[in-house]
Tab-separated table of C-alpha atoms in Angstrom:
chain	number	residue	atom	x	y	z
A	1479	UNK	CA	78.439	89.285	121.546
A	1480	UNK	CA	80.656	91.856	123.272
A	1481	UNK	CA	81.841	91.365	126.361
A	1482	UNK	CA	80.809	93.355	129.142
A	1483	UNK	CA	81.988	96.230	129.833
A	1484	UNK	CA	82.087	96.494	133.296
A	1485	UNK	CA	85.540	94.716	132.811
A	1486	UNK	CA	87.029	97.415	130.928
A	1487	UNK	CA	87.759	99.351	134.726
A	1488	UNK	CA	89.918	96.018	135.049
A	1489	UNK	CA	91.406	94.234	131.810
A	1490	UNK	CA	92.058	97.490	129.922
A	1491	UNK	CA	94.273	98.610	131.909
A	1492	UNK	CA	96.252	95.227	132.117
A	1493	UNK	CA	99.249	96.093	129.978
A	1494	UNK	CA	102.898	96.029	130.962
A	1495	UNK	CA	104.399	99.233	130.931
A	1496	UNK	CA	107.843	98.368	132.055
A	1497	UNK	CA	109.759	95.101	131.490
A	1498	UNK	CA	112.632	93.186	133.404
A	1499	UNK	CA	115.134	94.218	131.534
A	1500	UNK	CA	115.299	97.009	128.619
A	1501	UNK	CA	113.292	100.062	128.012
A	1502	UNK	CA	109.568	100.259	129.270
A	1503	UNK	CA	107.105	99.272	126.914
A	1504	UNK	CA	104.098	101.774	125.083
A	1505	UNK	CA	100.597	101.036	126.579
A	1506	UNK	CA	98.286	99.896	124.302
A	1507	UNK	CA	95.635	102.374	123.006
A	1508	UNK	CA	91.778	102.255	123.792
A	1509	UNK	CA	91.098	99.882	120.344
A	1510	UNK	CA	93.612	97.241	121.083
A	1511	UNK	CA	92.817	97.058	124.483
A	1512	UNK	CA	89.175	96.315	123.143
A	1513	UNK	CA	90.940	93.790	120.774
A	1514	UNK	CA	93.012	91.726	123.239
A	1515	UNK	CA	89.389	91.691	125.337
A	1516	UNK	CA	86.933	90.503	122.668
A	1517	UNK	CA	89.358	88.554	120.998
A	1518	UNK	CA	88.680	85.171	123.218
A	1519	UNK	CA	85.028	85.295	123.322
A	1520	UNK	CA	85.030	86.083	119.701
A	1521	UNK	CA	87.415	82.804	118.729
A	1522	UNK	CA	85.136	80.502	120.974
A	1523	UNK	CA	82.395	81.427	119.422
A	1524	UNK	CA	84.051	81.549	115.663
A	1525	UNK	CA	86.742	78.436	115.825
A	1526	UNK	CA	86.507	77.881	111.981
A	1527	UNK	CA	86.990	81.728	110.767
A	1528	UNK	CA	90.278	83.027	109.746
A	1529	UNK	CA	92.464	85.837	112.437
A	1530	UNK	CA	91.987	88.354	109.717
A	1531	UNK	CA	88.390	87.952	109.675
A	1532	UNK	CA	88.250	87.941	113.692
A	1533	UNK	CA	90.171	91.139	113.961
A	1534	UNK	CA	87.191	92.824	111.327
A	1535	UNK	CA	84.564	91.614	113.522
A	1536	UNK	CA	85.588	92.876	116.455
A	1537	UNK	CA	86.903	96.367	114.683
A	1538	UNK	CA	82.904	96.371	113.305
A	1539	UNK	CA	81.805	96.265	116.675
A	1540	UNK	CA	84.506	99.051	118.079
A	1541	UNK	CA	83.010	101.664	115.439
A	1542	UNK	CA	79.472	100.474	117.401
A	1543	UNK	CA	80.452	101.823	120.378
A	1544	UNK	CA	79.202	104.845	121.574
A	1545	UNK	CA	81.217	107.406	123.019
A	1546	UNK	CA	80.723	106.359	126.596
A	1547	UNK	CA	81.432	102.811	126.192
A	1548	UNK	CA	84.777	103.734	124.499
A	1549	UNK	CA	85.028	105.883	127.941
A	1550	UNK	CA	86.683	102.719	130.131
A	1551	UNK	CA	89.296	102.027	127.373
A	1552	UNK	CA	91.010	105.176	126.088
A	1553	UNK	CA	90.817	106.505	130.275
A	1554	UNK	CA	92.767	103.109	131.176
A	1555	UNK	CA	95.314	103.902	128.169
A	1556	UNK	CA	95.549	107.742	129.605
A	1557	UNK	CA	96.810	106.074	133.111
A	1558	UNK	CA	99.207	103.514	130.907
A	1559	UNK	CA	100.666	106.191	129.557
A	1560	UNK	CA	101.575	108.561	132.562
A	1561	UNK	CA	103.376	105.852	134.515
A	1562	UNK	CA	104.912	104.507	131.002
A	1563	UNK	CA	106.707	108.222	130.419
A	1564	UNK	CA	107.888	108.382	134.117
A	1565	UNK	CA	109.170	105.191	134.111
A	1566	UNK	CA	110.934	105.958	130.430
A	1567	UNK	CA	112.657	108.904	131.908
A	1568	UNK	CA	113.863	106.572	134.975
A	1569	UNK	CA	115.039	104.208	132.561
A	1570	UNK	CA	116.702	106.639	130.711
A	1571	UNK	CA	118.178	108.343	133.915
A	1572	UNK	CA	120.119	105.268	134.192
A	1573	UNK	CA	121.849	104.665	130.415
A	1574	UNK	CA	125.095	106.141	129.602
A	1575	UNK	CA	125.640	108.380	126.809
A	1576	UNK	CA	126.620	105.583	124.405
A	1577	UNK	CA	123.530	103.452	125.409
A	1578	UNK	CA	121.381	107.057	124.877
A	1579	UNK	CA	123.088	106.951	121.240
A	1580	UNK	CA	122.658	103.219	120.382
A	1581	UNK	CA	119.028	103.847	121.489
A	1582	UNK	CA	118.956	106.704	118.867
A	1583	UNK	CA	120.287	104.442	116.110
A	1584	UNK	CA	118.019	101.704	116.591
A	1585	UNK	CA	115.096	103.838	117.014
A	1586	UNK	CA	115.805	105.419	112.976
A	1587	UNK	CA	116.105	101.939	111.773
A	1588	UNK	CA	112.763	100.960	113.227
A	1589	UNK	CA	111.699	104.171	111.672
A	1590	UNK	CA	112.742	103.521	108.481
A	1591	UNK	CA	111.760	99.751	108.478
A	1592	UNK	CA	107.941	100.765	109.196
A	1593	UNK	CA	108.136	103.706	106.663
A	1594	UNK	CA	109.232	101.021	103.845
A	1595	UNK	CA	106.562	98.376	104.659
A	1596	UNK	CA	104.362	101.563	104.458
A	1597	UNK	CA	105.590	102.204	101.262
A	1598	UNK	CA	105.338	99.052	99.884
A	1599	UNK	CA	101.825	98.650	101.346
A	1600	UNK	CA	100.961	102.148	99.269
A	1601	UNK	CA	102.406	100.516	96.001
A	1602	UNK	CA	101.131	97.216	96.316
A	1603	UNK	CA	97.518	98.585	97.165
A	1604	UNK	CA	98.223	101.169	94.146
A	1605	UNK	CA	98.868	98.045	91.767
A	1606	UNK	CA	102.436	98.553	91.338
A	1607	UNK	CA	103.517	95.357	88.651
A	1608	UNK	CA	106.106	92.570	90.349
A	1609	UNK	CA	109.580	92.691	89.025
A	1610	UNK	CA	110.384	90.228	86.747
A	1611	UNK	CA	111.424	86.720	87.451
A	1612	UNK	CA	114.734	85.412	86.382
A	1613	UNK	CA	115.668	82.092	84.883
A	1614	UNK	CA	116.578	80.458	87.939
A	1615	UNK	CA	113.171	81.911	89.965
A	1616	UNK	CA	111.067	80.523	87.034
A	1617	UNK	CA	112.612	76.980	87.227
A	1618	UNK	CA	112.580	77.000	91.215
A	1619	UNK	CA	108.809	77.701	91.187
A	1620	UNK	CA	107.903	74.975	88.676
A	1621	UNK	CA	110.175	72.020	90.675
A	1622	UNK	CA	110.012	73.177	94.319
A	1623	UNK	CA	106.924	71.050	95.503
A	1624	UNK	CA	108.917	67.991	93.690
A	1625	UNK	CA	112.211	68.861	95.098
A	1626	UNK	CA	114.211	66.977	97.377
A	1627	UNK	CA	114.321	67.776	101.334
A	1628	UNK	CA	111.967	68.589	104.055
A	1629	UNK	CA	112.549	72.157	104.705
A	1630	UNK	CA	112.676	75.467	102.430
A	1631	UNK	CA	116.652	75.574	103.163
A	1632	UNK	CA	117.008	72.164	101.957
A	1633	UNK	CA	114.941	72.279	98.724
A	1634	UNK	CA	116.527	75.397	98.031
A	1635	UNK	CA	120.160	73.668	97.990
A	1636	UNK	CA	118.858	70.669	95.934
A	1637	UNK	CA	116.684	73.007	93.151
A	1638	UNK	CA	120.559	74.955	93.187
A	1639	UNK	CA	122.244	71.601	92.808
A	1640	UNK	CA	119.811	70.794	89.946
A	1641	UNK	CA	119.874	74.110	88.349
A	1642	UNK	CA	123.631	73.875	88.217
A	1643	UNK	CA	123.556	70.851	86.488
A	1644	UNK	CA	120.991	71.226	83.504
A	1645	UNK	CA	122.733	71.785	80.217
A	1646	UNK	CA	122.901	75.134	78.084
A	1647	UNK	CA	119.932	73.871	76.077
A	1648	UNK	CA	118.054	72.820	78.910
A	1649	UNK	CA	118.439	76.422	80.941
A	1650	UNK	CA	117.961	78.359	77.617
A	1651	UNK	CA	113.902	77.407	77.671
A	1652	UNK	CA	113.698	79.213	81.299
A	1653	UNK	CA	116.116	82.260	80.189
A	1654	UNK	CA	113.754	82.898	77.272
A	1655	UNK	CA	110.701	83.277	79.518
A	1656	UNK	CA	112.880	85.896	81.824
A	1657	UNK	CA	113.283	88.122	79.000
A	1658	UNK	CA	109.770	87.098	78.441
A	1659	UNK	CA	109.387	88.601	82.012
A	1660	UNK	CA	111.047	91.296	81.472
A	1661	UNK	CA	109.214	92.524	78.644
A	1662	UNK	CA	105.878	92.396	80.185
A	1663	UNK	CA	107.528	94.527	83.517
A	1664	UNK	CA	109.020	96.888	81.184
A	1665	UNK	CA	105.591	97.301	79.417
A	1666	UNK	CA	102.862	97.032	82.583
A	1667	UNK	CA	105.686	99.583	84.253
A	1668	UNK	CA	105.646	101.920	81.577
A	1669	UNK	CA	101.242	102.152	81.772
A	1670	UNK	CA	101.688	102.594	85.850
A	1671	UNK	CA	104.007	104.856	85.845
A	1672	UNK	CA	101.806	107.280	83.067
A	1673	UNK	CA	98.815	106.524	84.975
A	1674	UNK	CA	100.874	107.919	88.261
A	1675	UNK	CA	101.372	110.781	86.650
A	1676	UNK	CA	98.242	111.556	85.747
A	1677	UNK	CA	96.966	111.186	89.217
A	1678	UNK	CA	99.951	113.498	90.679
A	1679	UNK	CA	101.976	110.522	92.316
A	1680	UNK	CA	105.325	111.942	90.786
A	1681	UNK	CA	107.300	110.840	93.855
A	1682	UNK	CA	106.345	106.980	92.689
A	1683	UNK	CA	108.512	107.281	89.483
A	1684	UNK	CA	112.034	105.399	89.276
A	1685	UNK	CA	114.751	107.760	89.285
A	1686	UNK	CA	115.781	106.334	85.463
A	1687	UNK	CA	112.268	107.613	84.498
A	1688	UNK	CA	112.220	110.857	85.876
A	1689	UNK	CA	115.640	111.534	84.493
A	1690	UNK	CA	114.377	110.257	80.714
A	1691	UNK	CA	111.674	112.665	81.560
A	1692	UNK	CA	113.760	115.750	82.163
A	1693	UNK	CA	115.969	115.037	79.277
A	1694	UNK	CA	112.681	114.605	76.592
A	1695	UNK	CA	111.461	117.728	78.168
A	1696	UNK	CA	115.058	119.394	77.343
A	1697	UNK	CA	115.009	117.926	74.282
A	1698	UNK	CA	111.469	119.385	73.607
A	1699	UNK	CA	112.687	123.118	74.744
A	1700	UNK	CA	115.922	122.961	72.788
A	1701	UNK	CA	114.338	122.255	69.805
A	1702	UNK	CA	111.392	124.795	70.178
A	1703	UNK	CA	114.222	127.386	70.961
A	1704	UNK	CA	115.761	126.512	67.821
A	1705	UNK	CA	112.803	126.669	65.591
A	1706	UNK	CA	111.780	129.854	67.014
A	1707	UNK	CA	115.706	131.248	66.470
A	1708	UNK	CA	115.253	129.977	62.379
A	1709	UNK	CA	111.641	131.940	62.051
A	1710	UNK	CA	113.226	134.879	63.209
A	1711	UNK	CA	115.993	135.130	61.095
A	1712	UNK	CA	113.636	133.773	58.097
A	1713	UNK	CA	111.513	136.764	58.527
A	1714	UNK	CA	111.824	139.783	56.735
A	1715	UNK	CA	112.198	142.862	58.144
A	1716	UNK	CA	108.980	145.158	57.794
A	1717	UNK	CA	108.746	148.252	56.574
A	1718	UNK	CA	107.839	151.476	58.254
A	1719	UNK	CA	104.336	152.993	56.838
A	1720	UNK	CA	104.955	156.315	55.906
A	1721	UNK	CA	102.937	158.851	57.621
A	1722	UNK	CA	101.036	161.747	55.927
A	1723	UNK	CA	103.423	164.146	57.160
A	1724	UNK	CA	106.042	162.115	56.058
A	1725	UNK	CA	105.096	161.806	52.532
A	1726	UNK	CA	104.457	165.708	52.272
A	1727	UNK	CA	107.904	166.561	53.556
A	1728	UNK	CA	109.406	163.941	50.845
A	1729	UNK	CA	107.288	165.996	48.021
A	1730	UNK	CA	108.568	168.846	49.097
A	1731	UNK	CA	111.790	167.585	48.864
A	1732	UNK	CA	111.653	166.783	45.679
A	1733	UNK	CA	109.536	169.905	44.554
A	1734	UNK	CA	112.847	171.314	45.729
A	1735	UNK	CA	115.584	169.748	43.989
A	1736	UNK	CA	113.582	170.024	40.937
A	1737	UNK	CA	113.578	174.062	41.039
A	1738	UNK	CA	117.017	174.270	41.832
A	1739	UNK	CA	117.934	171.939	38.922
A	1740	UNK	CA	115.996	174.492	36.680
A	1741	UNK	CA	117.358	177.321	37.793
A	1742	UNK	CA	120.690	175.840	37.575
A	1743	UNK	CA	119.782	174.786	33.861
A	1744	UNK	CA	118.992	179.032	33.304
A	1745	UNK	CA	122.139	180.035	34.361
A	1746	UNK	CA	123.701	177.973	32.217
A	1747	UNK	CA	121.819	179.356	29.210
């Protein structure tokens, strides 16, 4: 059941915009703030259900909301956000120009760390096949619950120490299933790939598949070039079709010669 809202003039708006030390932080928007307010009642009254499930229930009962009941939320986030940006500029008012470009720096690597969990969100829900395993993944996955130490560091050092120590024979078993591995990637990749194609998703592609691409399609244009070049010089050339007027003027041509050859002949005589 959702709490009320008459609380929403109150616990919306309860969301630091400024800290101690460092730069002021972003105000929630009107959904979270709905979040962080139904998310107690909703875990007392669902102990057993998993976070991801609590977070759906209460998003179902956001897109419930009418307009007006969304009112309190996204008003108290509007008031957040005017005394966030004044107090940003204060804060900023106060760095030096090397703090102002540090800022700048880490503010592109937080861009480009959310753009590649984006992307790898996008590929994952896209179906995108895992790499392949190699020898010493396969073998770590298969002993790690019997391997020796208490924590992930520590079994990690003892499954090293053991992989170290198996003979040739012994690793060749798990180096034959990685080119195993490897095979299947190569083959699932090659399907995903066509199939991104096909739905316009170019930009997906490995750069060592776009580049076999460019060079089949060279290869394709070269040798249609060439073929066309050898039916060209394999044709013969056609001949002109005479027109009426042309034929008359060769008769009388000929009519021509032939009379002056005869009179020729008479002089003669």
């Amino acid at each position: 059941m959702i709490r009320s809202l008459a609380a929403a003039k109150t616990s919306p708006g309860k969301c630091l915009t400024s800290q101690a030390s460092g730069p002021p932080k972003r105000p929630l928007n009107g959904y979270m703030r709905f979040v962080m307010q139904q998310k107690p009642a909703v875990v007392q009254q669902n102990p057993e259900i998993k976070p991801v499930d609590i977070i759906r229930r209460i998003a179902q009962q956001w897109r419930v909301l009418s307009p007006e009941q969304k009112k309190p939320f996204q008003e108290a986030m509007q008031r957040d956000m005017q005394k966030f940006k004044l107090d940003l500029q204060k804060y900023q008012s106060q760095l030096t120009p090397a703090q102002l470009q540090q800022q700048a720096v880490e503010r592109k690597q937080r861009m480009s760390k959310r753009k590649a969990i984006r992307k790898k969100r996008e590929l994952t829900s896209l179906g995108k096949p895992k790499r392949p395993r190699s020898a010493f993944n396969i073998f770590m996955s298969e002993h790690f619950e019997e391997a020796r130490g208490t924590t992930t560091p520590a079994k990690m050092k003892s499954l090293m120490d053991d992989w170290r120590s198996l003979f040739s024979n012994q690793k060749q078993v798990y180096m034959q299933l990685a080119e195993d591995d490897k095979i299947r990637y190569k083959n699932e990749m090659k399907s995903w790939e066509d199939h991104m194609l096909e739905i316009g998703r170019e930009d997906l592609l490995r750069d060592q598949t776009l580049t076999s691409q460019r060079r089949s399609a060279a290869r394709i244009a070269a040798a249609a070039a060439k073929k066309k070049t050898k039916a060209t010089k394999a044709k013969p050339a056609k001949k002109t079709a005479a027109t009426p007027k042309s034929k008359a003027a060769s008769r009388e041509v000929k009519s021509s010669s032939a009379k002056t050859v005869r009179k020729g002949s008479t002089k003669k005589v």
